[in-house]
XYZ file of N, CA and C in Angstrom:
465
model
N 83.499 36.804 120.965
C 82.682 37.987 121.046
C 82.447 38.515 119.633
N 81.194 38.628 119.232
C 80.824 39.077 117.882
C 81.142 40.551 117.705
N 81.750 40.852 116.602
C 81.970 42.236 116.219
C 81.234 42.433 114.914
N 80.431 43.472 114.849
C 79.647 43.732 113.653
C 79.660 45.220 113.374
N 80.132 45.584 112.210
C 80.225 46.989 111.841
C 79.513 47.182 110.512
N 78.667 48.188 110.439
C 78.042 48.567 109.174
C 78.707 49.849 108.710
N 79.442 49.789 107.631
C 80.089 50.972 107.073
C 79.108 51.580 106.088
N 78.680 52.786 106.384
C 77.660 53.428 105.578
C 78.282 54.349 104.533
N 79.350 55.016 104.880
C 79.903 56.021 103.985
C 81.394 56.155 104.230
N 82.162 56.245 103.159
C 83.592 56.476 103.251
C 83.919 57.536 102.217
N 84.457 58.690 102.659
C 84.736 59.770 101.730
C 86.052 60.455 102.004
N 86.581 61.106 100.980
C 87.729 61.985 101.139
C 87.250 63.391 100.839
N 87.878 64.349 101.504
C 87.415 65.717 101.364
C 88.571 66.668 101.153
N 88.335 67.652 100.274
C 89.275 68.737 100.054
C 90.614 68.265 99.537
N 91.598 69.131 99.585
C 92.942 68.745 99.197
C 93.561 69.692 98.203
N 94.828 69.463 97.939
C 95.576 70.353 97.060
C 95.062 70.304 95.631
N 94.755 69.107 95.135
C 94.322 68.981 93.753
C 92.802 69.009 93.619
N 92.100 69.051 94.752
C 90.646 69.110 94.727
C 90.226 70.546 95.062
N 89.053 70.921 94.642
C 88.536 72.226 95.047
C 88.416 72.233 96.562
N 88.471 73.409 97.186
C 88.515 73.531 98.642
C 87.423 72.760 99.361
N 86.214 72.726 98.839
C 85.124 72.044 99.520
C 84.641 70.810 98.780
N 85.459 70.266 97.904
C 85.068 69.100 97.128
C 85.137 67.835 97.976
N 84.163 66.964 97.800
C 84.131 65.684 98.500
C 83.980 64.579 97.472
N 84.780 63.522 97.625
C 84.685 62.361 96.754
C 84.191 61.189 97.590
N 83.105 60.584 97.187
C 82.586 59.431 97.905
C 83.311 58.192 97.404
N 84.019 57.520 98.304
C 84.726 56.296 97.951
C 83.830 55.084 98.079
N 82.901 55.147 99.017
C 81.934 54.078 99.217
C 80.704 54.653 99.884
N 79.545 54.261 99.421
C 78.288 54.713 100.005
C 77.142 54.340 99.094
N 75.927 54.768 99.432
C 74.758 54.438 98.601
C 74.981 54.835 97.138
N 74.776 53.889 96.247
C 74.908 54.157 94.827
C 76.325 54.166 94.295
N 77.314 53.930 95.150
C 78.707 53.928 94.721
C 79.249 52.510 94.860
N 79.438 51.801 93.750
C 79.926 50.432 93.843
C 81.348 50.390 94.379
N 81.664 49.326 95.086
C 83.005 49.207 95.656
C 83.403 47.743 95.738
N 84.698 47.522 95.683
C 85.229 46.173 95.794
C 85.942 46.052 97.135
N 85.313 45.364 98.088
C 85.871 45.120 99.418
C 86.321 43.668 99.503
N 87.419 43.411 100.207
C 87.820 42.031 100.478
C 88.678 41.986 101.735
N 88.893 40.766 102.230
C 89.659 40.570 103.462
C 91.152 40.394 103.203
N 91.554 40.246 101.957
C 92.963 40.056 101.581
C 93.573 38.837 102.286
N 92.742 37.848 102.558
C 93.205 36.610 103.168
C 92.572 35.444 102.409
N 93.308 34.356 102.293
C 92.708 33.174 101.686
C 91.831 32.473 102.725
N 91.054 31.510 102.282
C 90.101 30.816 103.151
C 90.803 30.156 104.335
N 91.967 29.547 104.104
C 92.704 28.887 105.177
C 93.080 29.880 106.278
N 93.605 31.040 105.900
C 93.994 32.030 106.907
C 92.773 32.584 107.632
N 91.702 32.842 106.899
C 90.470 33.299 107.557
C 90.016 32.288 108.604
N 90.044 30.999 108.265
C 89.613 29.959 109.200
C 90.546 29.825 110.393
N 91.836 30.088 110.216
C 92.791 30.046 111.320
C 92.578 31.201 112.288
N 92.280 32.395 111.763
C 92.205 33.599 112.589
C 90.813 33.917 113.111
N 89.776 33.458 112.408
C 88.415 33.870 112.742
C 87.478 32.672 112.817
N 86.573 32.692 113.791
C 85.555 31.641 113.836
C 84.328 32.060 113.033
N 84.219 33.342 112.735
C 83.152 33.832 111.866
C 83.676 35.038 111.098
N 83.336 35.101 109.811
C 83.706 36.261 108.996
C 82.654 36.438 107.910
N 81.997 37.594 107.909
C 81.014 37.935 106.875
C 81.314 39.334 106.382
N 81.251 39.494 105.099
C 81.477 40.782 104.468
C 80.488 40.863 103.323
N 79.407 41.606 103.523
C 78.359 41.624 102.503
C 77.725 42.992 102.355
N 77.435 43.390 101.103
C 76.723 44.644 100.858
C 75.306 44.532 101.410
N 74.814 45.653 101.904
C 73.469 45.652 102.477
C 72.873 47.051 102.411
N 71.880 47.251 101.593
C 71.119 48.504 101.515
C 72.004 49.754 101.541
N 72.921 49.858 100.590
C 73.769 51.045 100.494
C 74.856 51.109 101.542
N 75.090 50.004 102.230
C 76.126 49.952 103.263
C 76.893 48.643 103.093
N 77.831 48.422 103.969
C 78.589 47.186 103.987
C 78.490 46.609 105.389
N 78.025 45.376 105.508
C 77.965 44.711 106.809
C 79.190 43.818 106.944
N 79.942 44.053 108.042
C 81.172 43.321 108.308
C 81.044 42.707 109.689
N 80.956 41.391 109.745
C 80.848 40.676 111.019
C 82.037 39.735 111.143
N 82.592 39.666 112.356
C 83.702 38.748 112.569
C 83.841 38.407 114.039
N 84.393 37.225 114.294
C 84.723 36.782 115.643
C 86.153 36.255 115.571
N 87.051 36.881 116.311
C 88.464 36.521 116.284
C 88.741 35.299 117.161
N 89.684 34.483 116.723
C 90.161 33.362 117.527
C 91.391 33.750 118.333
N 91.784 34.984 118.266
C 92.965 35.406 119.009
C 93.640 36.667 118.504
N 93.832 36.804 117.178
C 94.493 38.029 116.700
C 93.760 39.281 117.187
N 94.520 40.293 117.523
C 93.948 41.516 118.065
C 93.486 42.499 116.995
N 93.535 42.080 115.738
C 93.052 42.968 114.685
C 92.390 42.155 113.594
N 91.598 42.829 112.819
C 91.009 42.276 111.609
C 90.843 43.458 110.666
N 91.010 43.241 109.398
C 90.875 44.360 108.482
C 90.226 43.930 107.178
N 89.708 44.930 106.493
C 89.137 44.741 105.170
C 89.699 45.829 104.268
N 89.758 45.526 102.987
C 90.390 46.423 102.023
C 89.384 46.926 101.007
N 89.374 48.223 100.783
C 88.609 48.828 99.706
C 89.581 49.001 98.548
N 89.360 48.237 97.482
C 90.242 48.274 96.312
C 89.778 49.393 95.390
N 90.170 50.586 95.749
C 89.796 51.757 94.957
C 90.890 52.806 95.082
N 91.293 53.360 93.966
C 92.329 54.384 93.993
C 91.790 55.709 94.517
N 92.645 56.410 95.224
C 92.386 57.795 95.614
C 93.423 58.585 94.835
N 92.962 59.340 93.836
C 93.856 59.985 92.890
C 94.585 61.210 93.439
N 93.910 61.988 94.294
C 94.436 63.299 94.678
C 94.635 63.426 96.184
N 95.561 64.292 96.579
C 95.723 64.577 98.009
C 94.407 65.052 98.630
N 94.242 64.797 99.911
C 93.009 65.131 100.605
C 93.326 65.827 101.919
N 92.321 66.476 102.498
C 92.500 67.091 103.806
C 92.112 66.141 104.924
N 91.115 65.286 104.675
C 90.762 64.261 105.650
C 89.897 63.185 105.012
N 89.877 62.039 105.675
C 88.985 60.947 105.286
C 87.932 60.819 106.381
N 86.679 60.694 105.962
C 85.557 60.512 106.877
C 85.052 59.080 106.755
N 84.667 58.503 107.877
C 84.005 57.198 107.874
C 82.764 57.322 108.751
N 81.620 57.019 108.181
C 80.380 56.976 108.959
C 80.039 55.502 109.139
N 79.938 55.062 110.396
C 79.723 53.637 110.655
C 78.863 53.446 111.899
N 78.297 52.247 111.992
C 77.481 51.852 113.142
C 78.057 50.547 113.674
N 78.285 50.479 114.982
C 78.815 49.278 115.613
C 77.681 48.540 116.304
N 77.285 47.412 115.734
C 76.182 46.628 116.279
C 76.673 45.460 117.122
N 77.975 45.367 117.330
C 78.545 44.263 118.099
C 79.298 44.777 119.309
N 80.350 44.069 119.676
C 81.166 44.414 120.833
C 82.015 45.651 120.537
N 82.452 46.300 121.606
C 83.332 47.468 121.463
C 84.611 47.063 120.730
N 85.151 47.976 119.959
C 86.394 47.730 119.243
C 87.129 49.041 119.038
N 88.305 48.948 118.446
C 89.065 50.133 118.050
C 89.125 50.146 116.529
N 89.006 51.327 115.960
C 88.997 51.488 114.515
C 90.224 52.298 114.099
N 90.851 51.877 113.020
C 91.956 52.630 112.427
C 91.851 52.473 110.918
N 92.500 53.332 110.204
C 92.558 53.233 108.747
C 94.012 53.080 108.320
N 94.185 52.502 107.137
C 95.498 52.358 106.543
C 95.323 52.590 105.053
N 96.305 53.215 104.438
C 96.313 53.364 102.985
C 97.658 52.886 102.460
N 97.646 52.451 101.200
C 98.896 52.075 100.524
C 99.126 53.124 99.446
N 100.319 53.740 99.493
C 100.566 54.813 98.532
C 101.155 54.281 97.228
N 101.380 55.179 96.281
C 101.812 54.812 94.927
C 103.158 54.106 94.894
N 103.973 54.290 95.927
C 105.294 53.648 95.955
C 105.326 52.457 96.911
N 104.148 52.018 97.375
C 104.066 50.825 98.212
C 104.148 51.072 99.707
N 104.367 52.316 100.119
C 104.410 52.625 101.548
C 103.019 52.536 102.161
N 102.948 52.074 103.402
C 101.673 52.009 104.101
C 101.642 53.079 105.186
N 100.550 53.799 105.215
C 100.347 54.909 106.138
C 99.109 54.620 106.976
N 99.145 55.045 108.235
C 98.022 54.765 109.121
C 97.762 55.941 110.059
N 96.685 55.826 110.786
C 96.287 56.834 111.786
C 96.174 56.156 113.139
N 96.212 56.917 114.239
C 96.010 56.310 115.555
C 94.620 55.670 115.656
N 94.549 54.554 116.377
C 93.270 53.874 116.590
C 92.354 54.752 117.443
N 91.046 54.624 117.177
C 90.046 55.344 117.975
C 89.031 54.336 118.513
N 88.550 54.592 119.717
C 87.566 53.705 120.337
C 86.245 53.788 119.591
N 85.601 52.641 119.444
C 84.299 52.550 118.792
C 83.415 51.707 119.719
N 82.706 52.371 120.642
C 81.898 51.643 121.632
C 80.789 50.818 120.989
N 80.410 49.754 121.674
C 79.319 48.888 121.223
C 78.029 49.691 121.138
N 77.214 49.353 120.138
C 75.884 49.950 120.028
C 75.853 51.426 119.683
N 76.900 51.922 119.031
C 76.940 53.340 118.689
C 77.074 53.532 117.182
N 76.689 54.710 116.728
C 76.899 55.138 115.348
C 77.717 56.421 115.427
N 78.757 56.520 114.603
C 79.644 57.686 114.667
C 80.151 58.050 113.285
N 80.563 59.287 113.180
C 81.333 59.725 112.025
C 82.742 59.971 112.529
N 83.687 59.256 111.967
C 85.096 59.395 112.331
C 85.768 60.274 111.296
N 86.644 61.143 111.750
C 87.397 62.021 110.854
C 88.879 61.771 111.079
N 89.577 61.549 109.981
C 91.004 61.277 110.032
C 91.734 62.323 109.184
N 92.103 63.476 109.799
C 92.785 64.549 109.053
C 94.158 64.090 108.549
N 94.564 64.620 107.427
C 95.836 64.242 106.809
C 97.003 64.438 107.782
N 96.925 65.413 108.665
C 98.009 65.678 109.616
C 98.228 64.521 110.595
N 97.238 63.625 110.739
C 97.370 62.508 111.687
C 97.930 61.245 111.041
N 98.124 61.254 109.722
C 98.626 60.075 109.013
C 100.142 59.995 109.119
N 100.659 58.807 109.480
C 102.107 58.589 109.571
C 102.445 57.252 108.904
N 103.708 57.083 108.569
C 104.156 55.817 107.999
C 103.917 54.731 109.052
N 103.299 53.636 108.648
C 103.011 52.535 109.571
C 104.314 51.950 110.118
N 104.281 51.486 111.359
C 105.485 50.976 112.023
C 106.122 49.799 111.274
N 105.348 49.020 110.528
C 105.845 47.851 109.810
C 106.257 48.184 108.376
N 106.083 49.434 107.969
C 106.301 49.812 106.574
C 107.566 50.648 106.414
N 108.005 50.740 105.202
C 109.123 51.619 104.839
C 108.597 52.620 103.825
N 109.069 53.841 103.911
C 108.697 54.855 102.936
C 109.940 55.680 102.632
N 110.490 55.465 101.460
C 111.785 56.046 101.089
C 111.804 57.565 101.126
N 110.712 58.214 100.711
C 110.757 59.668 100.625
C 109.970 60.376 101.726
N 109.328 59.642 102.613
C 108.606 60.256 103.731
C 107.380 61.056 103.313
N 106.892 60.797 102.109
C 105.720 61.523 101.613
C 104.633 60.527 101.223
N 103.403 60.920 101.443
C 102.259 60.119 101.027
C 102.083 60.351 99.531
N 102.488 59.361 98.727
C 102.523 59.495 97.272
C 101.223 59.017 96.629
N 100.656 59.850 95.776
C 99.400 59.543 95.091
C 99.667 59.062 93.684
N 98.751 58.222 93.157
C 97.467 57.816 93.735
C 97.657 56.720 94.790
N 96.727 56.690 95.756
C 96.697 55.608 96.738
C 96.032 54.420 96.074
N 96.486 53.212 96.355
C 95.921 52.034 95.690
C 94.818 51.367 96.490
N 94.773 51.597 97.804
C 93.708 50.992 98.603
C 93.550 51.736 99.912
N 92.372 51.544 100.502
C 92.047 52.082 101.833
C 91.650 50.879 102.671
N 92.244 50.728 103.823
C 91.967 49.600 104.701
C 91.414 50.106 106.022
């Protein structure tokens, strides 16, 4: 089943070190970004029968077909320097229904995530992930229990 997501905008908003209404665009029209699957070709071929990740008119087109794994992810290699109040993702799902979640890696290597949200087929949505919903990922360790900045990536 083809899954195709166009990520149009990824931003962080507000925060302790940012002005109250400040927004930083992490990815969007006119903002270059380095996205990758963090997998070598062999692993991609084992897990996916199709995988495309390409910039397209101020957005990112991500298409994939899984051979079995219940997840697939892509990484935005960009630091987030300051604490934030929430992360927004504006995306369009042109393929099959899926669940969307985000993950970040903090300055001390801890991985933090949010609960998955449904992303129905054929819809466009803006997802909001408030800082209060972020928790240490079940597979990760975080020695001090704090989201330490700068973040090294957004997944």
